[in-house]
Short mmCIF file of C-alpha atoms in Angstrom, two decimals:
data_model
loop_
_atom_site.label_atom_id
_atom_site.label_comp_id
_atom_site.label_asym_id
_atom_site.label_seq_id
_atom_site.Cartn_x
_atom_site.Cartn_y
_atom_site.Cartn_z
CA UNK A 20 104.33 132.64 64.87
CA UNK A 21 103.62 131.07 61.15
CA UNK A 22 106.37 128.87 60.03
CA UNK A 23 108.46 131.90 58.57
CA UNK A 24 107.63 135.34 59.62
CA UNK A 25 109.13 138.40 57.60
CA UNK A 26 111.69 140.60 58.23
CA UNK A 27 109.86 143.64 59.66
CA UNK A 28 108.00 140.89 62.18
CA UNK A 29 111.47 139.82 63.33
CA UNK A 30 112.65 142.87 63.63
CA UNK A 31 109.79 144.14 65.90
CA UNK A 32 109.63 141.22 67.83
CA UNK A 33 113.25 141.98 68.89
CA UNK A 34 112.65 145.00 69.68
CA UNK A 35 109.49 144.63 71.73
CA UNK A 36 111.39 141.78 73.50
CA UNK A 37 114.12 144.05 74.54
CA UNK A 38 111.35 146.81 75.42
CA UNK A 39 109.92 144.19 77.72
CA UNK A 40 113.76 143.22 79.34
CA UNK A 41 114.02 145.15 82.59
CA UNK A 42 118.07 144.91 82.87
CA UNK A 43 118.52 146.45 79.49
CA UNK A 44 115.97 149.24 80.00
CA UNK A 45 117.05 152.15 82.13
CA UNK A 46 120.57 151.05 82.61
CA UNK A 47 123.56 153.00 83.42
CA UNK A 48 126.23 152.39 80.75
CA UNK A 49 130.22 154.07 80.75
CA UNK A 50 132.38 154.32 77.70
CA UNK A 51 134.35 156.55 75.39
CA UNK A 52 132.85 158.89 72.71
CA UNK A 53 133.50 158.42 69.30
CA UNK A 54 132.06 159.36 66.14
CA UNK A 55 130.26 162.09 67.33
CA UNK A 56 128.00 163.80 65.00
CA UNK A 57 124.73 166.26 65.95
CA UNK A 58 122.70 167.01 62.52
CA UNK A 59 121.95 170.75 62.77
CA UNK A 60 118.27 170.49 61.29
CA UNK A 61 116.71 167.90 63.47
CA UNK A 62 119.33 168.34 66.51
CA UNK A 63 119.63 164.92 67.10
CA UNK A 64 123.05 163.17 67.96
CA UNK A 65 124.54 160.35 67.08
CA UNK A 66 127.86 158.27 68.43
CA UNK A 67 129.10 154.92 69.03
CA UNK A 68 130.00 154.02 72.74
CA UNK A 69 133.42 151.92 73.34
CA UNK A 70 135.82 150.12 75.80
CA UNK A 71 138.74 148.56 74.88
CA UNK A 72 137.29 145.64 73.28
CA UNK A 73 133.48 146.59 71.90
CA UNK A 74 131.24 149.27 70.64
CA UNK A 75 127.57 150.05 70.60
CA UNK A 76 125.76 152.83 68.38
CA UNK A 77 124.28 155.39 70.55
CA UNK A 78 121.56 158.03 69.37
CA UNK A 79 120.27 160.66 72.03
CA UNK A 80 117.23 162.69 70.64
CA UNK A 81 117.26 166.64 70.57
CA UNK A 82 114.94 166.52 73.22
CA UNK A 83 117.58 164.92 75.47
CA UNK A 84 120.53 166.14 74.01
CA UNK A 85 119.60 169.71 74.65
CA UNK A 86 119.62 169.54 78.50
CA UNK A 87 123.10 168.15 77.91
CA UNK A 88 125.36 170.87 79.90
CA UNK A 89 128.86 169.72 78.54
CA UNK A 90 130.56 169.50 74.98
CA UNK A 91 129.99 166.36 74.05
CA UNK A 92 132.82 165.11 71.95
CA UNK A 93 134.53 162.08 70.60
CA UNK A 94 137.53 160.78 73.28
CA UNK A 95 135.44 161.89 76.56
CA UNK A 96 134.12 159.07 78.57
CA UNK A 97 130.30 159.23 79.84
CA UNK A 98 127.98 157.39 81.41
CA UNK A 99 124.86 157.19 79.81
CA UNK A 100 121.03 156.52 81.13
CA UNK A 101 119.80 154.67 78.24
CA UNK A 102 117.64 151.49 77.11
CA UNK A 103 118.80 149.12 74.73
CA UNK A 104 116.76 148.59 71.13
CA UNK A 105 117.54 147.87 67.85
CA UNK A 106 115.85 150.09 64.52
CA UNK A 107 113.96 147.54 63.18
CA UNK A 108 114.68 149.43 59.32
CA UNK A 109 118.05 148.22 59.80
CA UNK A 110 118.26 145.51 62.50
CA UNK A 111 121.06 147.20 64.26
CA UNK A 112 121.07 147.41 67.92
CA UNK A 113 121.53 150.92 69.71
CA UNK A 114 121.09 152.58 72.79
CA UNK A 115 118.48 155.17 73.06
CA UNK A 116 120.02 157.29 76.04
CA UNK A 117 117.95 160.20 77.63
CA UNK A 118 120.66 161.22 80.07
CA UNK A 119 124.65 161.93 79.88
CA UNK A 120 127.34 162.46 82.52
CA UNK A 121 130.79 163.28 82.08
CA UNK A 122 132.87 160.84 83.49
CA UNK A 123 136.49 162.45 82.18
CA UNK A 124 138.74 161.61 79.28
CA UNK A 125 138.40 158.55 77.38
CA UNK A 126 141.38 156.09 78.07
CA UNK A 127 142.81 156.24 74.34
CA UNK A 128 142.60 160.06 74.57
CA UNK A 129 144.48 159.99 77.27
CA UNK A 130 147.33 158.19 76.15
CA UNK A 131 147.30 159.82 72.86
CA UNK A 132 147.47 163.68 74.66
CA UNK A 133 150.60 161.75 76.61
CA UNK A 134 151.99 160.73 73.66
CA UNK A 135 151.85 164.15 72.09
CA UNK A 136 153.27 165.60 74.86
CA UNK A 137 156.22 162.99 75.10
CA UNK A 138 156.76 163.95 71.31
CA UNK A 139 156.69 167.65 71.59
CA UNK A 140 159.32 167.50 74.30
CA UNK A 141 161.33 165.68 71.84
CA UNK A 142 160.79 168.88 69.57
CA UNK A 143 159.38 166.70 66.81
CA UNK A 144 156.46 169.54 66.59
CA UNK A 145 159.10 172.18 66.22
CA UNK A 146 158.21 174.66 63.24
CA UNK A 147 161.66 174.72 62.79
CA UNK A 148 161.72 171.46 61.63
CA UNK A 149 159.25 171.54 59.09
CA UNK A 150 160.97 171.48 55.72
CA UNK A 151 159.66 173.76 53.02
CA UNK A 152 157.35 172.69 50.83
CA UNK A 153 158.61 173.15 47.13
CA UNK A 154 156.98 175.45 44.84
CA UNK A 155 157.48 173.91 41.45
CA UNK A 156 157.89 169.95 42.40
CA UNK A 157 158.19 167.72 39.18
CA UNK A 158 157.52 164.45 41.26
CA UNK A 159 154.92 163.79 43.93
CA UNK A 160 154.78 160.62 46.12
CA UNK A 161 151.03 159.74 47.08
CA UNK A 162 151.00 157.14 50.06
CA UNK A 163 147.12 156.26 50.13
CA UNK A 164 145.26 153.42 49.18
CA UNK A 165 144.82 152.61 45.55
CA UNK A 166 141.04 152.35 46.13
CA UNK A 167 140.63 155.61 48.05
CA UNK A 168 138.85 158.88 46.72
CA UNK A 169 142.24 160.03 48.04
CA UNK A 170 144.12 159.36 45.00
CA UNK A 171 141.40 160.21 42.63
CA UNK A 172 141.01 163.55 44.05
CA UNK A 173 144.15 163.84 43.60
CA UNK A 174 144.78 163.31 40.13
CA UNK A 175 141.85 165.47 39.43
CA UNK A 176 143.80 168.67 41.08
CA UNK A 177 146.95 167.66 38.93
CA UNK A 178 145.23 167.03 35.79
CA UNK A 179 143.55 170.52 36.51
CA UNK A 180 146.36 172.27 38.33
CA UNK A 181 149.56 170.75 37.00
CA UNK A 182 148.96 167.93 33.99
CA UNK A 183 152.66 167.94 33.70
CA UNK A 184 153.53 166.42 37.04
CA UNK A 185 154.61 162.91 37.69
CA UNK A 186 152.64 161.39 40.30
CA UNK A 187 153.63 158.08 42.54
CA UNK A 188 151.54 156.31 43.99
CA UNK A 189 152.57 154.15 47.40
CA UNK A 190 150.05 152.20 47.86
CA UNK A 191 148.99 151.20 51.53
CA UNK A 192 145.77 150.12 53.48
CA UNK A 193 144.91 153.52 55.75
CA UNK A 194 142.29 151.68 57.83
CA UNK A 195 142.06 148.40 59.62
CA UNK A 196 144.82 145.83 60.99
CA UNK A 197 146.85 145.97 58.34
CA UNK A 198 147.01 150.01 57.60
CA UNK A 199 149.18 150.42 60.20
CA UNK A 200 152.14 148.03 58.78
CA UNK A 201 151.73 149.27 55.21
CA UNK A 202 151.85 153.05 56.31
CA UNK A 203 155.43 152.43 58.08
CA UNK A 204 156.74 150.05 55.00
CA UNK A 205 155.22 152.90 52.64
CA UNK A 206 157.11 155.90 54.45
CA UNK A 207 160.10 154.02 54.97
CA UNK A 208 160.35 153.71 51.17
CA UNK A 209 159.56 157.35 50.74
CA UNK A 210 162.88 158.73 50.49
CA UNK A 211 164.38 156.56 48.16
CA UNK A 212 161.75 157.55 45.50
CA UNK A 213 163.53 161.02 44.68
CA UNK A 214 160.14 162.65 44.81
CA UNK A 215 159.66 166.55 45.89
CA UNK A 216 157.01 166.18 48.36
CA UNK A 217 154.78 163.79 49.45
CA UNK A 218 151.18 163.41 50.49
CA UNK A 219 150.18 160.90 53.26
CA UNK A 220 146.60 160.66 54.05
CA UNK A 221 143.32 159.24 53.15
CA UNK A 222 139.28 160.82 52.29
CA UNK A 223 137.05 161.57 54.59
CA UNK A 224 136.08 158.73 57.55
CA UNK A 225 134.73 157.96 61.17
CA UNK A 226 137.38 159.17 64.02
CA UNK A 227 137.85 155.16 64.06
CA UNK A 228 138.54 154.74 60.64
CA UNK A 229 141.51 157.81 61.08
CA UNK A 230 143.09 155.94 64.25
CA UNK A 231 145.92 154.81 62.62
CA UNK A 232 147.10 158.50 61.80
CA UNK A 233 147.42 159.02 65.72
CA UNK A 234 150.05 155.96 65.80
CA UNK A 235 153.17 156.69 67.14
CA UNK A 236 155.39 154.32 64.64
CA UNK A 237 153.99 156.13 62.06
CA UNK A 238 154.49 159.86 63.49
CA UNK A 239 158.11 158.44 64.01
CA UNK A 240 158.77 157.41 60.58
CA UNK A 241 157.36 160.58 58.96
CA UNK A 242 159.23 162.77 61.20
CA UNK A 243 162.55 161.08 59.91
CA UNK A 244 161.72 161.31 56.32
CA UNK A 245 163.38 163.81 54.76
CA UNK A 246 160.93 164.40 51.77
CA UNK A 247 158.69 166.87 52.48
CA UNK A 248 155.51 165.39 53.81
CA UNK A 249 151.94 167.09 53.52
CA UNK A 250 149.35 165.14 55.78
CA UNK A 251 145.98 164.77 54.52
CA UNK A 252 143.79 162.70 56.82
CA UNK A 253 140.39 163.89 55.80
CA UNK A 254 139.04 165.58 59.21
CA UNK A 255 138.76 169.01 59.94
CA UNK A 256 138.72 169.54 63.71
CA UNK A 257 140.72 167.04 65.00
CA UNK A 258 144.47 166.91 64.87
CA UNK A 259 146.02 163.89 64.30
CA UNK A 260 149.82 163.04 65.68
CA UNK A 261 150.78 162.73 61.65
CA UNK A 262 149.45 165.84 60.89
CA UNK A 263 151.88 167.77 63.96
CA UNK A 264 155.18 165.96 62.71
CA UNK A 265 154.32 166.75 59.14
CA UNK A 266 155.59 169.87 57.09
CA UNK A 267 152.43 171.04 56.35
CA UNK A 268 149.12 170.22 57.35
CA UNK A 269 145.65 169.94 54.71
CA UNK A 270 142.41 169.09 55.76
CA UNK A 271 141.68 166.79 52.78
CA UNK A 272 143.45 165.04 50.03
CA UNK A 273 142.25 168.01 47.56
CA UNK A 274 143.50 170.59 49.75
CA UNK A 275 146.78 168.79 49.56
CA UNK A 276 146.86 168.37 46.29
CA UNK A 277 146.26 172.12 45.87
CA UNK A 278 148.86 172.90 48.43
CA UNK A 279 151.58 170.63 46.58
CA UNK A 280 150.95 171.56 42.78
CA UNK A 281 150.68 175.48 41.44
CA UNK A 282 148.36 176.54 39.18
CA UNK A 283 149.84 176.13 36.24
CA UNK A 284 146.90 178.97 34.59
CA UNK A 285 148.47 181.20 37.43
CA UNK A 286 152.15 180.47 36.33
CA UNK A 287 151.19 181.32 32.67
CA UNK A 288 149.53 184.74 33.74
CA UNK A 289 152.34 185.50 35.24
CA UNK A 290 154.70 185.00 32.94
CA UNK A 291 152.58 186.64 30.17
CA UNK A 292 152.52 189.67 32.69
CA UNK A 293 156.39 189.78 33.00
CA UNK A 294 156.45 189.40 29.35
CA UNK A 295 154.25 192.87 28.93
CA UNK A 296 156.19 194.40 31.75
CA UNK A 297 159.34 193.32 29.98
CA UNK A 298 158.26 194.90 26.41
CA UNK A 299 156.29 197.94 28.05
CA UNK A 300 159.83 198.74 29.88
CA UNK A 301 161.69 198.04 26.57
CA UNK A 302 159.98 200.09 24.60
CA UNK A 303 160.08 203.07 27.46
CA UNK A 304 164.18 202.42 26.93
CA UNK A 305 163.81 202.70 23.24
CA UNK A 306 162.15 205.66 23.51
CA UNK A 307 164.56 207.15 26.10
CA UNK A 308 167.44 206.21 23.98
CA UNK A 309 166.28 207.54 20.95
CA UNK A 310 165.01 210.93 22.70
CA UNK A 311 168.65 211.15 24.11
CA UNK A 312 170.32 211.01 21.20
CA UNK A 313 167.88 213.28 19.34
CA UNK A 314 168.54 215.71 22.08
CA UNK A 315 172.36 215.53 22.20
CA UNK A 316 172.43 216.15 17.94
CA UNK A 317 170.21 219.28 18.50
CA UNK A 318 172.52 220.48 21.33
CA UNK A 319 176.21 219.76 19.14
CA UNK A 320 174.50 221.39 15.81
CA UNK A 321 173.36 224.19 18.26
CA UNK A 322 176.44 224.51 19.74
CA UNK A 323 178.60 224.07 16.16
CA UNK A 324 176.32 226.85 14.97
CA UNK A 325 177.26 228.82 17.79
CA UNK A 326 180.99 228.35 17.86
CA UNK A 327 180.83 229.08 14.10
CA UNK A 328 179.04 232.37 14.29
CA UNK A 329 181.59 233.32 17.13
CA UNK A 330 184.44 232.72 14.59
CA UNK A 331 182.29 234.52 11.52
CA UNK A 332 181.80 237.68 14.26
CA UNK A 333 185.27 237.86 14.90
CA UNK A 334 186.81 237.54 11.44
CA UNK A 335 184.05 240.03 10.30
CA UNK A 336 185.52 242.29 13.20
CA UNK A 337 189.07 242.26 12.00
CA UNK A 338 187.58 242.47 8.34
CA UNK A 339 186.43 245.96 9.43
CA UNK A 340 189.82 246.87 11.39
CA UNK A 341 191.28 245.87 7.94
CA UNK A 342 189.12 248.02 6.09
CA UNK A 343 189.65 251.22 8.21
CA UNK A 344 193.57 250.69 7.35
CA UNK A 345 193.18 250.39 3.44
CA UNK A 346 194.25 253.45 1.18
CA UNK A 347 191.10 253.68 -0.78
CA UNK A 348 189.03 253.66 2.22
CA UNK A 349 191.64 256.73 3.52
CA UNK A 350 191.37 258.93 0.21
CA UNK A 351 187.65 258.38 0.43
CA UNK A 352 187.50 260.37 3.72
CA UNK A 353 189.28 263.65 2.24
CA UNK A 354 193.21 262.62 2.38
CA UNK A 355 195.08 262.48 -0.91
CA UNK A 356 198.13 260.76 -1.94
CA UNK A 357 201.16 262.96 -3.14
CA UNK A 358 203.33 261.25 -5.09
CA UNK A 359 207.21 262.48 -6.83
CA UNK A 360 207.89 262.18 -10.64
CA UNK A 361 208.61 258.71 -10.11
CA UNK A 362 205.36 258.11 -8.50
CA UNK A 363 206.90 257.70 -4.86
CA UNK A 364 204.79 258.80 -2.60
CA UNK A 365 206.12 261.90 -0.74
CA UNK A 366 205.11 261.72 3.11
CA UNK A 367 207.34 264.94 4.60
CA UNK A 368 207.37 268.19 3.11
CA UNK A 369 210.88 268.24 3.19
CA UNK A 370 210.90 265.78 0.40
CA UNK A 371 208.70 267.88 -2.03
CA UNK A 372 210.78 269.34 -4.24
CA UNK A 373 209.37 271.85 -6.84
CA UNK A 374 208.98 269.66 -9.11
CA UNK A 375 205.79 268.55 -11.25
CA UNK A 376 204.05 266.25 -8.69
CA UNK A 377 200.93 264.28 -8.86
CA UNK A 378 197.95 264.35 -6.15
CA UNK A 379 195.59 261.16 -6.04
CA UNK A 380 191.95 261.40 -5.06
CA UNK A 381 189.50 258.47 -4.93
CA UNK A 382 187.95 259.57 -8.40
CA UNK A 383 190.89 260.50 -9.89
CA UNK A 384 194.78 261.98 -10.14
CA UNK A 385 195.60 266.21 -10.54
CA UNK A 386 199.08 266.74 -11.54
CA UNK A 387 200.24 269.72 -10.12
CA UNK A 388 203.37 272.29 -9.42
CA UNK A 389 204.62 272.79 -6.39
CA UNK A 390 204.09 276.99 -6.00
CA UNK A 391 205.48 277.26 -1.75
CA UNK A 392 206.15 275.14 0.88
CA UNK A 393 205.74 276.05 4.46
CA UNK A 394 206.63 273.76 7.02
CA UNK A 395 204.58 273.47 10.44
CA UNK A 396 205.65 276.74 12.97
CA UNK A 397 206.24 273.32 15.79
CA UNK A 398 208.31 270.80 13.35
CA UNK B 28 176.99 195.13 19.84
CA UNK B 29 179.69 195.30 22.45
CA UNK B 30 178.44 195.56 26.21
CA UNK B 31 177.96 199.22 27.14
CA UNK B 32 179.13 200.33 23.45
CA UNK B 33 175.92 202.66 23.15
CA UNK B 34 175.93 204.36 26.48
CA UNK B 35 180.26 204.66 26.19
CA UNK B 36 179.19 206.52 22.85
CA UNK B 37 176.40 208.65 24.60
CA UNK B 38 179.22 209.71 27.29
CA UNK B 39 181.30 210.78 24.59
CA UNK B 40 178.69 212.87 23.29
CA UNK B 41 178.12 214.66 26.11
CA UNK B 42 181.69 215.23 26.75
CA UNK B 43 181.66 216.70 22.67
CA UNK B 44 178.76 218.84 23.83
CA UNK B 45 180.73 220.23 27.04
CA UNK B 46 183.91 220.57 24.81
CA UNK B 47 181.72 223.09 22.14
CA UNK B 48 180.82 225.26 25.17
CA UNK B 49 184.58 226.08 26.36
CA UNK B 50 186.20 228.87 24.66
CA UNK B 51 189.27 226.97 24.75
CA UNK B 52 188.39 224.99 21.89
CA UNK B 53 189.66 226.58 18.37
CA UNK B 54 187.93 226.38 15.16
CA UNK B 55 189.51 223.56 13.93
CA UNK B 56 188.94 221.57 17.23
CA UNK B 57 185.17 222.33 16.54
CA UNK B 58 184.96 221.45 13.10
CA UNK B 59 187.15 218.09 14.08
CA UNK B 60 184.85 217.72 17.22
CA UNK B 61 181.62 218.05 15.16
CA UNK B 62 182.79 215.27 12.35
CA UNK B 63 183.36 213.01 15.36
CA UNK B 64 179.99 213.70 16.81
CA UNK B 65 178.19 213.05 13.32
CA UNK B 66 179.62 209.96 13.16
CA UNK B 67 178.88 209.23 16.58
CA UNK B 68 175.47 209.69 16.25
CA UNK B 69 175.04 208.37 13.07
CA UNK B 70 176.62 204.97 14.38
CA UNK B 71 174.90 205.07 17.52
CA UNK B 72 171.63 205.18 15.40
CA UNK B 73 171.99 202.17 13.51
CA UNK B 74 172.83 200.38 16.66
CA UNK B 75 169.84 201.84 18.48
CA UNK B 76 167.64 200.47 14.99
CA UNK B 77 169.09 197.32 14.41
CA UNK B 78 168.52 196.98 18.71
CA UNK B 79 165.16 198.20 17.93
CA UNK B 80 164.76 195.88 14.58
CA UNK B 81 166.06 192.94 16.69
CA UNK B 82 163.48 193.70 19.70
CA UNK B 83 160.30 194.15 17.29
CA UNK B 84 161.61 190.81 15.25
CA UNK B 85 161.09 188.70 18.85
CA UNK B 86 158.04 190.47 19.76
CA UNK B 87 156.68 189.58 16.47
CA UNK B 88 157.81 185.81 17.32
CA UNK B 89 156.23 185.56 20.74
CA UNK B 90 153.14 186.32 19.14
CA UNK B 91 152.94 184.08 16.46
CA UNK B 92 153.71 181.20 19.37
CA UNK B 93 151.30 182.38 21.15
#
């Protein structure tokens, strides 16, 4: 070797010396899964292998992987045929394993599916216990880091979704020692905050960097908040112990956000709809109203109209009853009026005397004498 | 406008209208009953207008807010 070499030369010198180690070639290895992740276009898989105290970075090419016969997934302990190396790009050691048994479930797996099962006998994974989550909520509490996506996602879905609401922000570490303590001081102030609902999570991370979401403290302390609580611990497949005491459960900090704040777009089409419902209807009523009326006018005129000819028919029927009784109408069919010297009518032949006596017709008056006077042979 | 005012009016209309129809009812009655439906109508009218005048007005309002 010169007096310095470079990087690269260190790197592969490294590397070939572990190539050359026997122990560290070929060796059986056991640990717990985490961080599993097989790429879909090369079919490689990568992982981290872990005891209770250290972890190695794995990577098992397609080659291998494929004549893997179980699910491989983070929290299942293997044991792993493998050499030791390092990738001399990055100077990181990993095992390059060729071969994978199942050896059961990891140990921290194990205690966490115990510890969900102690806690759902308690019935703090009851859906009756899940409080509803409001659907207008002026306030929301944010317990993330101040330095997470979380919160900036966040804001971005209010500022979109709901610019009017008031956001707090609780701000705790949701990774490392110290995420842990901050999380339980964080949701034991919750309550006290009067906000509507609250979202407790973090962005996307490794199934290491999400570990503190499966504490049991923590599950506690949410379950006794009473604020509504939406968990947000970026993952999608696996369920963390905060996510099963929580109200409602989003896959990522946006999805909470969405699930916590309407669309305030939505809210305005809807009330512009029930505005043109409201006016459409009103104007229907209007029109009802005003045909109703119209209708009842026509029917009383109608009806006045009627009642009035009714009268006119009948007065014009005892105008002709009238008629048939008056004298002039008599004479003009044929009778005559006799009438004395004093112009008294005389209605009984016994009352005709012989004097002069006047006879009125309808055009005019004869004065006559009275010559005989035969009464009727039955009077 | 008093609550129900307009449709208490329309009943009494309809009542009037019933009324002409009966033979019971003499010619004064009608003439009496007709004056009082006039007037009925002719109040219930403006208060459908003004109701109408009042709607259009906040209509009009909503859309110059808009």
């Amino acid at each position: 070797m010169n007096k310095y070499c470079t990087v690269t030369e260190l790197n592969q010198y490294i590397r070939d010396l572990l190539a050359r180690n026997e122990v560290v070639n070929g060796i059986m290895v056991a640990g717990e899964i985490s961080d599993f992740k097989r790429y879909p276009s090369s079919g490689h898989c990568y992982f981290s292998l872990k005891d209770e105290q250290c972890t190695v970075r794995a990577v098992m090419f397609k080659s291998y992987a494929d004549l893997v016969k179980f699910e491989v997934r983070d929290g299942i302990s293997v044991a792993v045929m493998c050499s030791a190396t390092i990738y001399p790009k990055s100077g990181s050691y990993q095992l390059n394993v060729t071969q994978m048994l199942e050896i059961g479930i990891g140990e921290r797996a194990k205690r966490l599916e115990k510890l969900k099962r102690t806690m759902e006998a308690e019935g703090l994974f009851s859906p009756e216990r899940r409080k509803p989550i409001p659907t207008m909520p002026s306030t929301v509490a944010v317990i993330t880091s101040a330095n997470g996506a979380a919160i900036r996602d966040i804001i971005s879905v209010a500022e979109r979704r709901w610019p009017s609401i008031r956001i707090i922000l609780i701000d705790s570490a949701v990774q490392g020692v110290e995420s842990e303590q901050g999380l339980l001081i964080a949701l034991g102030a919750l309550d006290s905050l009067g906000a509507d609902v609250a979202i407790v999570g973090r962005g996307g991370g490794s199934a290491d960097d999400l570990q503190v979401f499966d504490s049991e403290s923590i599950a506690r302390a949410a379950s006794r908040c009473t604020t509504p609580i939406i968990s947000a611990v970026g993952h999608e497949t696996d369920i963390s112990l905060l996510d099963l005491v929580s109200d409602k459960r989003a896959a990522t900090p946006t999805a909470a956000a969405e699930l916590a704040l309407p669309d305030v777009r939505e809210y305005v089409s809807t009330i512009v709809s029930h505005i043109n419902d409201i006016t459409e209807r009103s104007t229907r009523v209007f029109a009802g109203k005003e045909a109703l009326l119209d209708s009842i006018r026509s029917s009383v005129a109608t009806r006045v109209s009627d009642k009035l000819k009714g009268f006119e028919s009948r007065i014009g029927e005892l105008v002709r009853i009238a008629e048939a009784y008056n004298k002039d109408s008599i004479i003009k069919r044929g009778y005559a009026v006799v009438r004395d010297a004093e112009n008294t009518p005389i209605t009984r032949l016994k009352s005709l005397t012989f004097n002069r006596i006047s006879v009125e017709f309808h055009d005019g008056v004869a004065y006559c004498e009275v010559i005989e006077r035969k009464e009727n042979g039955n009077q | 406008m008093a609550i129900n005012s307009f449709e208490s009016g329309l009943s009494r209309l309809s009542e009037i209208d019933v009324l002409l129809q009966s033979e019971d009812v003499g010619l004064e009655q009608t003439v009496s009953l007709y004056e009082e439906a006039v007037k009925l109508i002719d109040k219930l009218t403006d208060e459908l207008n003004y109701a109408k005048l009042r709607f259009e007005t906040i209509k009009a309002d909503k859309k110059n807010n808009d």
